[in-house]
Coordinates of C-alpha atoms in Angstrom, one line a residue:
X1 CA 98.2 -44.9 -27.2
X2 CA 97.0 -40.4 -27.2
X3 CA 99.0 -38.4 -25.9
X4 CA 96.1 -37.8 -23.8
X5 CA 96.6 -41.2 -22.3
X6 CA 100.5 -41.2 -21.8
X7 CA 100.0 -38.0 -19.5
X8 CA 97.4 -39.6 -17.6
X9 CA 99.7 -42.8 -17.0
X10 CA 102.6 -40.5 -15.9
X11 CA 100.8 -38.3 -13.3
X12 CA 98.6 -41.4 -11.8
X13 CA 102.5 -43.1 -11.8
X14 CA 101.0 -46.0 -13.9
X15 CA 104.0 -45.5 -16.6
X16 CA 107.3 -48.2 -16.1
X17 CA 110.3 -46.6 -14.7
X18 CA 112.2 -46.9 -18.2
X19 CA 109.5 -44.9 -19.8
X20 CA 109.1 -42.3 -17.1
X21 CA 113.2 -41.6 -17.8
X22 CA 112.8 -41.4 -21.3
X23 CA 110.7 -38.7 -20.5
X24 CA 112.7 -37.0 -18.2
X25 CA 115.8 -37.7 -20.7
X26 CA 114.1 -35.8 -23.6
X27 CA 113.1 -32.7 -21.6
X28 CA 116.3 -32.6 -20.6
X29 CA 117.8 -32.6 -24.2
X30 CA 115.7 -30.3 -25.6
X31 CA 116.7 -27.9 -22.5
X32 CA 120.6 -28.3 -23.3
X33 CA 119.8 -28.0 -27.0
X34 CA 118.0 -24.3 -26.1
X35 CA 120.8 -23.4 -23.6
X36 CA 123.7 -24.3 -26.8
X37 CA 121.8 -22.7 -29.6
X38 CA 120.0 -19.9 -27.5
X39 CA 117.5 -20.2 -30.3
X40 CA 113.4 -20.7 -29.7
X41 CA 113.7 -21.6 -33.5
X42 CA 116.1 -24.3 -33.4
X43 CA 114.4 -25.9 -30.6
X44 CA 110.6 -26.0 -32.2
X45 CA 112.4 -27.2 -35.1
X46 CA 114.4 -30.1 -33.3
X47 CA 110.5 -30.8 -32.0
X48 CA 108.9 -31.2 -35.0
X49 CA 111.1 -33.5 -36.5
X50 CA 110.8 -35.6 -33.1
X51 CA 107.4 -36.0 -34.0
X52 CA 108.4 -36.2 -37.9
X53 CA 110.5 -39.7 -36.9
X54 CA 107.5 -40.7 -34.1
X55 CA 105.0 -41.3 -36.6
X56 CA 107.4 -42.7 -39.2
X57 CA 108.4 -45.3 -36.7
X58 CA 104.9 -45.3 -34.7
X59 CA 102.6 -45.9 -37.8
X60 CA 105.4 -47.6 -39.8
X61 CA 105.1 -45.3 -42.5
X62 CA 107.5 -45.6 -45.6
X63 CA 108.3 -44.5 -49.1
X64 CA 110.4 -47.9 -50.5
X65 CA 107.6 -49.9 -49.3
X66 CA 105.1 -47.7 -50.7
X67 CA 106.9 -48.1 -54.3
X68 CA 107.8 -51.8 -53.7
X69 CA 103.7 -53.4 -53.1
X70 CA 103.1 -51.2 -56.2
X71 CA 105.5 -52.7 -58.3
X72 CA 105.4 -56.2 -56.6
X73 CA 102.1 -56.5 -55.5
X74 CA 100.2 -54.0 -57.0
X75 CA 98.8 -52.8 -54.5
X76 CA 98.3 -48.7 -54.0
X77 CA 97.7 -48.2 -50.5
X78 CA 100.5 -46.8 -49.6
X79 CA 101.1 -44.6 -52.6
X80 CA 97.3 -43.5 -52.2
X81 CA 98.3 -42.5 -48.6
X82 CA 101.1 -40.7 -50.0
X83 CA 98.7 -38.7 -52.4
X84 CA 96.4 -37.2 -49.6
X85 CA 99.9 -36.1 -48.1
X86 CA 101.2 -34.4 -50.9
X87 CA 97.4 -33.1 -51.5
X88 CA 97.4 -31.2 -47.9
X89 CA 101.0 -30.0 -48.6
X90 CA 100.2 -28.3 -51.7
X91 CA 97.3 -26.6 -50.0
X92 CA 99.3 -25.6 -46.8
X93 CA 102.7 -24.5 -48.5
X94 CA 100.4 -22.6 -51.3
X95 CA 98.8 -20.9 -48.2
X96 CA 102.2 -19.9 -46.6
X97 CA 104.3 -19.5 -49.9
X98 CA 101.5 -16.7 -50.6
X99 CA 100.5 -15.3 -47.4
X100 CA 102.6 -15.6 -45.2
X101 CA 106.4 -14.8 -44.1
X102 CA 108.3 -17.2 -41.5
X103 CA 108.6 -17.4 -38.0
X104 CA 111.5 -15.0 -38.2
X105 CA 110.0 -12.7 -40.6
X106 CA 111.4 -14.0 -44.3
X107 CA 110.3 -14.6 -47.8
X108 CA 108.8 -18.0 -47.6
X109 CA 110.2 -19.8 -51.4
X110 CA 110.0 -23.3 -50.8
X111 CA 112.5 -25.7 -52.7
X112 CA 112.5 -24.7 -56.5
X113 CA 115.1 -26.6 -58.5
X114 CA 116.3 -26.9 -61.8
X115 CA 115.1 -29.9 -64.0
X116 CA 118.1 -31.3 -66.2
X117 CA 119.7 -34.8 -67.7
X118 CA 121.1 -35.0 -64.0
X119 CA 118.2 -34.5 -61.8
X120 CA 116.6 -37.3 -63.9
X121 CA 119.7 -39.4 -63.1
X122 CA 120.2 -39.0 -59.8
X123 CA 116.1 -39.7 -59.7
X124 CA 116.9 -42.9 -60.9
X125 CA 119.7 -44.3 -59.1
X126 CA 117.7 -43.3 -56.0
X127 CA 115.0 -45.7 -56.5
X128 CA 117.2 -48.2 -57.8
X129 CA 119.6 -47.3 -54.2
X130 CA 115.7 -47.6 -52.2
X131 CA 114.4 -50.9 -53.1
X132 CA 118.3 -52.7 -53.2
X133 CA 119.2 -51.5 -49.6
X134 CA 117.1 -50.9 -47.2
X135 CA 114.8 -48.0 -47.7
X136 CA 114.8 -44.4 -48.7
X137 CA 117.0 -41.9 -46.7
X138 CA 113.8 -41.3 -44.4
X139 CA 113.6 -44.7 -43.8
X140 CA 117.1 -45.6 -43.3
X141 CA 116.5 -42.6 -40.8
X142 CA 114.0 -44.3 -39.1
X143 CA 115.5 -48.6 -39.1
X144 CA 118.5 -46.3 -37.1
X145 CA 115.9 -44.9 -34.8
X146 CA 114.4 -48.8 -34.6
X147 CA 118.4 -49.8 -33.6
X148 CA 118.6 -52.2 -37.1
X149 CA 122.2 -52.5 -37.7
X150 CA 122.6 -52.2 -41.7
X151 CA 121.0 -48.8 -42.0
X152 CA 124.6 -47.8 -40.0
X153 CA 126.4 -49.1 -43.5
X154 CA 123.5 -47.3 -45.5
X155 CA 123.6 -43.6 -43.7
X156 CA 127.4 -43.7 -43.8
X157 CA 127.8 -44.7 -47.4
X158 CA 124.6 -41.7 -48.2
X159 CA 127.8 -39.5 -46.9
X160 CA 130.4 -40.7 -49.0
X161 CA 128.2 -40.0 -52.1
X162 CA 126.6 -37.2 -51.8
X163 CA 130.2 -36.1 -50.4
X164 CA 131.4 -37.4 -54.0
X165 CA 128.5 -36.2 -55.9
X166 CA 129.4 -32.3 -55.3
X167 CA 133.3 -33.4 -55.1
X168 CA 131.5 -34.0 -58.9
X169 CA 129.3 -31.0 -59.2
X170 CA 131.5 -28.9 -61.9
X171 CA 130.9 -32.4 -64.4
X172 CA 127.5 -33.0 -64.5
X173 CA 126.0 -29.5 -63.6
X174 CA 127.5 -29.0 -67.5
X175 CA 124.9 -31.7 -69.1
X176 CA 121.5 -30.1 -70.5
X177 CA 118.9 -28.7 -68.1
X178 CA 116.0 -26.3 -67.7
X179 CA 115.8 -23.1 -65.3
X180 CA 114.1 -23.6 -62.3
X181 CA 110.2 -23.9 -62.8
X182 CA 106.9 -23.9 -60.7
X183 CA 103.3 -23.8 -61.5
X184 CA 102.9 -20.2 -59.8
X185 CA 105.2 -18.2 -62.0
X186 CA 102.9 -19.0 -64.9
X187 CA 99.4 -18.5 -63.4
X188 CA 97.5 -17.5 -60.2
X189 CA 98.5 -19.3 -57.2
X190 CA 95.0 -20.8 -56.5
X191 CA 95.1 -22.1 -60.2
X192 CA 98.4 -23.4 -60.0
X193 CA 97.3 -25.3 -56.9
X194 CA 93.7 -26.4 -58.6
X195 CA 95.8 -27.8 -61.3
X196 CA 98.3 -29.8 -59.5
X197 CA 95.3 -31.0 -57.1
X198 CA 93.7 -32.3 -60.0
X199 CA 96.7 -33.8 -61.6
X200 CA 96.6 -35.7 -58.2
X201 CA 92.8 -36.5 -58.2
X202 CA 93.7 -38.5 -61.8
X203 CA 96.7 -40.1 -60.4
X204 CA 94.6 -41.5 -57.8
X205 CA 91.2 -42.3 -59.9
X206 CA 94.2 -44.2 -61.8
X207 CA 95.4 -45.7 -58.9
X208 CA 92.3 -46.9 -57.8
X209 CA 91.8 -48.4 -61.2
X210 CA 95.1 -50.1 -61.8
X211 CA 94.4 -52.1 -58.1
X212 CA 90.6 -53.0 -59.2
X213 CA 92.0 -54.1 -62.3
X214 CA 94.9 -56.4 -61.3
X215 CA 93.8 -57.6 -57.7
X216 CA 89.8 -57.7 -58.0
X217 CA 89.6 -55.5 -54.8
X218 CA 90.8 -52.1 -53.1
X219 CA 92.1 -52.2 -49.8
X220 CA 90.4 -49.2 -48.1
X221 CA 92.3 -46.1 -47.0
X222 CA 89.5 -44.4 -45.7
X223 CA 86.1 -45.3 -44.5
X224 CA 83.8 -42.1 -43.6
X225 CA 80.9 -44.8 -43.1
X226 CA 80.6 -45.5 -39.4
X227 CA 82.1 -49.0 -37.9
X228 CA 81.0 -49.5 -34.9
X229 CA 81.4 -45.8 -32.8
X230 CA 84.3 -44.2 -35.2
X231 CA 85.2 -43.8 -39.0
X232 CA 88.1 -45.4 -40.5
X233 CA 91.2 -44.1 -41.1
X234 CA 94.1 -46.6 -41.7
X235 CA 97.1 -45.4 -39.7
X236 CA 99.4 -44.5 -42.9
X237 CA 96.8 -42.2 -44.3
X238 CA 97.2 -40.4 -40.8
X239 CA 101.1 -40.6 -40.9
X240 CA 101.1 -38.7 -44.4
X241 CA 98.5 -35.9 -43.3
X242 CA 100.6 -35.7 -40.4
X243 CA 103.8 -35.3 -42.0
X244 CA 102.3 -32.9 -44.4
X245 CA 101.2 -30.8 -41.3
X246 CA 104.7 -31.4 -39.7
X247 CA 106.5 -30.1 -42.9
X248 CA 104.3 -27.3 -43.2
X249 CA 104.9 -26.3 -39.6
X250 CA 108.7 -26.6 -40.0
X251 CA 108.4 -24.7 -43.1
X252 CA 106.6 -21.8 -41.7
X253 CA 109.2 -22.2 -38.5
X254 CA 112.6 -22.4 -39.8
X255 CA 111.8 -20.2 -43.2
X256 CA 112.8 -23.9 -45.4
X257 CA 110.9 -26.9 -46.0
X258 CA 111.5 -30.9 -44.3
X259 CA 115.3 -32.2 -46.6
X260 CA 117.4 -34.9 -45.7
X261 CA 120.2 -35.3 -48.8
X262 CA 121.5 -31.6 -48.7
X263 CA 123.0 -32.8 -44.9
X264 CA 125.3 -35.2 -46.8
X265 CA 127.7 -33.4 -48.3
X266 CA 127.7 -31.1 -45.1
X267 CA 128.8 -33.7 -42.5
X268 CA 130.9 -35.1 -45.8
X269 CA 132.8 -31.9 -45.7
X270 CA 133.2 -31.8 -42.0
X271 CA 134.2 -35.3 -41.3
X272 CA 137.3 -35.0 -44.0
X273 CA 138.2 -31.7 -42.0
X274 CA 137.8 -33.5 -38.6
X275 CA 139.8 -36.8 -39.6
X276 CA 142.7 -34.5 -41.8
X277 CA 142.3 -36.6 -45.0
X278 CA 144.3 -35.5 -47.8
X279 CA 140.9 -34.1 -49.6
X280 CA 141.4 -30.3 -51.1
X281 CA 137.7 -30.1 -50.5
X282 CA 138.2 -26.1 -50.2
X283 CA 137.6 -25.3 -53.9
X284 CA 134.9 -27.3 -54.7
X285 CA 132.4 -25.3 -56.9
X286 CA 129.8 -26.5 -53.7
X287 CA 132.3 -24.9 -51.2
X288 CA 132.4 -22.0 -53.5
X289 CA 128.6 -21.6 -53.2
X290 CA 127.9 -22.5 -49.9
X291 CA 130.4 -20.6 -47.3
X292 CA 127.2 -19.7 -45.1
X293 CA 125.8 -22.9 -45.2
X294 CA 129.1 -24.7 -44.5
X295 CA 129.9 -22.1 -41.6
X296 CA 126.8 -22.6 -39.7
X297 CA 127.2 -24.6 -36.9
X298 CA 125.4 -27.8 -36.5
X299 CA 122.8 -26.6 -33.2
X300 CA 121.5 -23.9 -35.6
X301 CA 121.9 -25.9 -39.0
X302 CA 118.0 -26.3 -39.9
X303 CA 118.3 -29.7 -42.0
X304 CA 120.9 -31.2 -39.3
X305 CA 118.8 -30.5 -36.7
X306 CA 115.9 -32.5 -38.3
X307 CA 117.9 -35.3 -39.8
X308 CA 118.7 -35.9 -36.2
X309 CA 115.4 -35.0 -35.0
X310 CA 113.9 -37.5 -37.1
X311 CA 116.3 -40.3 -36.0
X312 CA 116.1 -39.7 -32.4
X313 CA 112.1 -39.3 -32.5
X314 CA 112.2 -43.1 -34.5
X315 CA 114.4 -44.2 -31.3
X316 CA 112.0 -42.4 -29.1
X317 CA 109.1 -45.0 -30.4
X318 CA 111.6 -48.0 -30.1
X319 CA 113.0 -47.3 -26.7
X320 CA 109.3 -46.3 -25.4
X321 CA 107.9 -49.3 -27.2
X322 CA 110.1 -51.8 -25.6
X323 CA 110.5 -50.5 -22.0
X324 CA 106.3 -50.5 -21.5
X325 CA 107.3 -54.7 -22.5
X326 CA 107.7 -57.2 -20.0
X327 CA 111.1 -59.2 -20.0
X328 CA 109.6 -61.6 -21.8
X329 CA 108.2 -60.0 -24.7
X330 CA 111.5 -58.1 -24.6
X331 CA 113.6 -61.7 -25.2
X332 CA 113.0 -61.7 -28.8
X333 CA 115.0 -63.5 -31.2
X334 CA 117.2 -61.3 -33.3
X335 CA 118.3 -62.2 -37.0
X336 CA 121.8 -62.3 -37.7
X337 CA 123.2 -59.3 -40.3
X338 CA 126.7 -59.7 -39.8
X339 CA 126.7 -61.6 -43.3
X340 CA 129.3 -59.4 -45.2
X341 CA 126.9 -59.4 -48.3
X342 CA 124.1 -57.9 -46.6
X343 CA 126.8 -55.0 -45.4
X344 CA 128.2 -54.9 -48.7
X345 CA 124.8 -54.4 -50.4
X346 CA 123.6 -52.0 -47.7
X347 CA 126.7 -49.8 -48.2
X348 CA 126.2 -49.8 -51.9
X349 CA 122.6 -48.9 -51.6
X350 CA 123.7 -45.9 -49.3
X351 CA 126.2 -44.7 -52.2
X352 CA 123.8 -44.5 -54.9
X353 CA 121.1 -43.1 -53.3
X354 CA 123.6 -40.4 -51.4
X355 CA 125.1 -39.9 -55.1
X356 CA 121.7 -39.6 -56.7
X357 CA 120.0 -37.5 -54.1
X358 CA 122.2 -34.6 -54.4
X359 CA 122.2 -35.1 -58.1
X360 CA 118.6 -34.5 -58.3
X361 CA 118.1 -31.7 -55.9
X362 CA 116.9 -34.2 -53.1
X363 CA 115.7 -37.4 -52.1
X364 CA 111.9 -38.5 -51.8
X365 CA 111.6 -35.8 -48.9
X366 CA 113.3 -32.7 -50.2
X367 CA 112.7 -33.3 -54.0
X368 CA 109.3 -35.4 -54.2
X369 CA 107.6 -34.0 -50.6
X370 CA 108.9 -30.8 -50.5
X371 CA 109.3 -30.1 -54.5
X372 CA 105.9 -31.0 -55.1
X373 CA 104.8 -29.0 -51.8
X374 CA 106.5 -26.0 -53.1
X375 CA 104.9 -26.5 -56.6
X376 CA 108.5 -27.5 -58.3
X377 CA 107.9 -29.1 -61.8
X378 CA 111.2 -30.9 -60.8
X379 CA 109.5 -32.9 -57.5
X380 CA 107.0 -34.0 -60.4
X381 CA 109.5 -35.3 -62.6
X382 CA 111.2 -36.8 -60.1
X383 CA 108.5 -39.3 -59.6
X384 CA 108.4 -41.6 -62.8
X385 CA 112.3 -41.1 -62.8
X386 CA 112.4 -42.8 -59.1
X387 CA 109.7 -45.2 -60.2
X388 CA 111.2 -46.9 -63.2
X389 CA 114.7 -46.2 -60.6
X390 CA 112.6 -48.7 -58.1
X391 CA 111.5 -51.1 -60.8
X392 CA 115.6 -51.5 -61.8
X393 CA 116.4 -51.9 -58.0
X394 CA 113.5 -54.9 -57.6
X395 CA 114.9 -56.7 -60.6
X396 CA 118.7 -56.0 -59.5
X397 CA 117.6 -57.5 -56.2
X398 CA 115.4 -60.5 -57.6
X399 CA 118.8 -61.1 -60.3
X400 CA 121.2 -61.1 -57.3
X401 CA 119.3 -63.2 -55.5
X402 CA 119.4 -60.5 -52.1

């Protein structure tokens, strides 16, 4: 259903009650969350990443599944969905990395990491972490939102890792690595983004080739032929332009670019001061270089606000979803995942990706979407890193039986 057509329902009263206080609930949220943080800024960015968890829930948009029908199935799809999103990216963070200063008036830099022995690591037990629980850190995000009880186990243990992984920082920061690197230190910012738009263009040509090839078709993405009254656009290829547009806007807004993983070892931090456990987490080398970050409170923290914008935006879709149901449609049959295996695999999935997120610089949003948005060479190397990661997870999965 537009947007369009959900005001219409409201004001002619056609909406269910549920769905009429949902609304009323989330205007009033955002207008406690602008009374606490006194901030315009922290409130449009709390928005976006509403709409951020909307359309991954609402058009049931995902990177593990993406990977997994490519590996599996070979099918591309999904990943071709996911290169028109990093396409528009490139072209929109280009724009404002270039032309533009924030919202509040800053240098706009994007996320430019170093590329080292670790990154590559932590790449790889990501996508190995992705495809043995239940998705990536996005999607854990979003089966929270859609009320699915092992991505509890899986957030939790992303904690615990990426709490443990900069607990670990001072032992593998040491192993071999490259200054941080992007395409527009060495040439013209239009070439650098001609260049990686073309690097793109032959990953899908290839894409498009590998499917052909192995399943005698391509399942269309896009249709600009006319069927019937309207052009065809399936609905992931409009969840990745849109999150390209979202991250973009956040970008420009909150002066840093849509990350999950870098909130991990901040609550991490947090929840050992809270609960008083015996953790001297004071003179860690991240404490050390982070005071600011760790001192900012969580209404103005940028990625906290979104990690729990994108959640609550998932739970939006779910809550909205089911109250427009009748009872009956509502009296679904719910699987059982109290199995301690499936909680024990979950939880394990959550600590390697956690551990390998912060390893590499991020997870598939803050070092694949936002790395190779910000023209990073180390978004781009995270890629075949994750992938083979992914491959490992599938035949981890298939060899345990899960």
């Amino acid at each position: 259903m537009s947007s369009f057509s959900s005001f219409s329902l409201f004001f002619t009263g056609r909406l269910s009650f549920m769905q009429t206080v949902l609304i009323i609930g989330l205007l009033l949220i955002l207008t406690a969350l602008y009374q606490a943080s006194q901030s315009s800024v922290s409130l449009v960015t709390f928005v976006i990443a509403l709409a951020m968890g909307a359309v991954l829930n609402g058009l049931h948009f995902g990177f593990s599944r993406s990977f997994r029908e490519l590996i599996l199935e070979r099918k591309t799809l999904a990943v071709r969905a996911i290169i028109w999103m990093l396409a528009l990216v490139l072209v929109l963070f280009g724009w404002l990395q270039n032309t533009a200063d924030s919202l509040q008036g800053e240098a706009l830099y994007g996320f430019i990491r170093p590329v080292g022995v670790y990154s590559l690591l932590g790449a790889f037990l990501f996508g190995v972490g992705m495809q043995l629980g239940i998705g990536c850190t996005s999607g854990t995000l979003n089966r929270a939102g859609q009320l699915q009880v092992l991505s509890i186990p899986t957030l939790f243990m992303m904690i615990v890792g990426g709490t443990v992984a900069v607990w670990s920082q001072e032992l593998w920061q040491a192993w071999p690595a490259v200054a941080p690197w992007a395409f527009q230190h060495s040439v013209h910012w239009l070439v650098a983004i001609a260049f990686q738009l073309l690097l793109l263009l032959v990953i899908y040509r290839s894409l498009l080739m590998f499917e052909r090839s192995s399943n005698g078709q391509v399942q269309t993405l896009l249709q600009l032929k006319k069927r019937g009254d309207s052009a065809y656009w399936h609905p992931w290829l409009l969840a990745g332009l849109s999150l390209a547009a979202l991250n973009a806007l956040l970008f420009w807004v909150s002066g840093s670019p849509w990350s999950i993983s870098s909130i991990f070892p901040y609550w991490g931090v947090h929840l050992i001061e809270l609960l008083k456990l015996p953790v001297d987490w004071q003179f860690w080398d991240y404490v050390m270089e982070n005071p600011n970050h760790l001192a900012s409170e969580a209404i103005n923290h940028t990625v906290s606000l979104t990690t729990w914008g994108v959640l609550f935006g998932a739970l939006f879709v779910t809550l909205w979803q089911t109250s427009g149901q009748s009872n009956a449609k509502q009296n679904r049959s719910v699987k059982s995942v109290s199995h301690w295996r499936a909680w024990l695999v979950s939880s394990v999935a959550g600590f390697i990706m956690g551990l390998g997120a912060v390893m590499a610089s991020g997870c598939n949003i803050g070092a694949f979407f936002s790395g190779i948005a910000s023209g990073s060479l180390h978004g781009w190397v995270w890629l075949p890193a994750a992938l083979i990661g992914n491959w490992a997870g599938l035949y981890l999965k298939r060899f345990l039986s899960l």
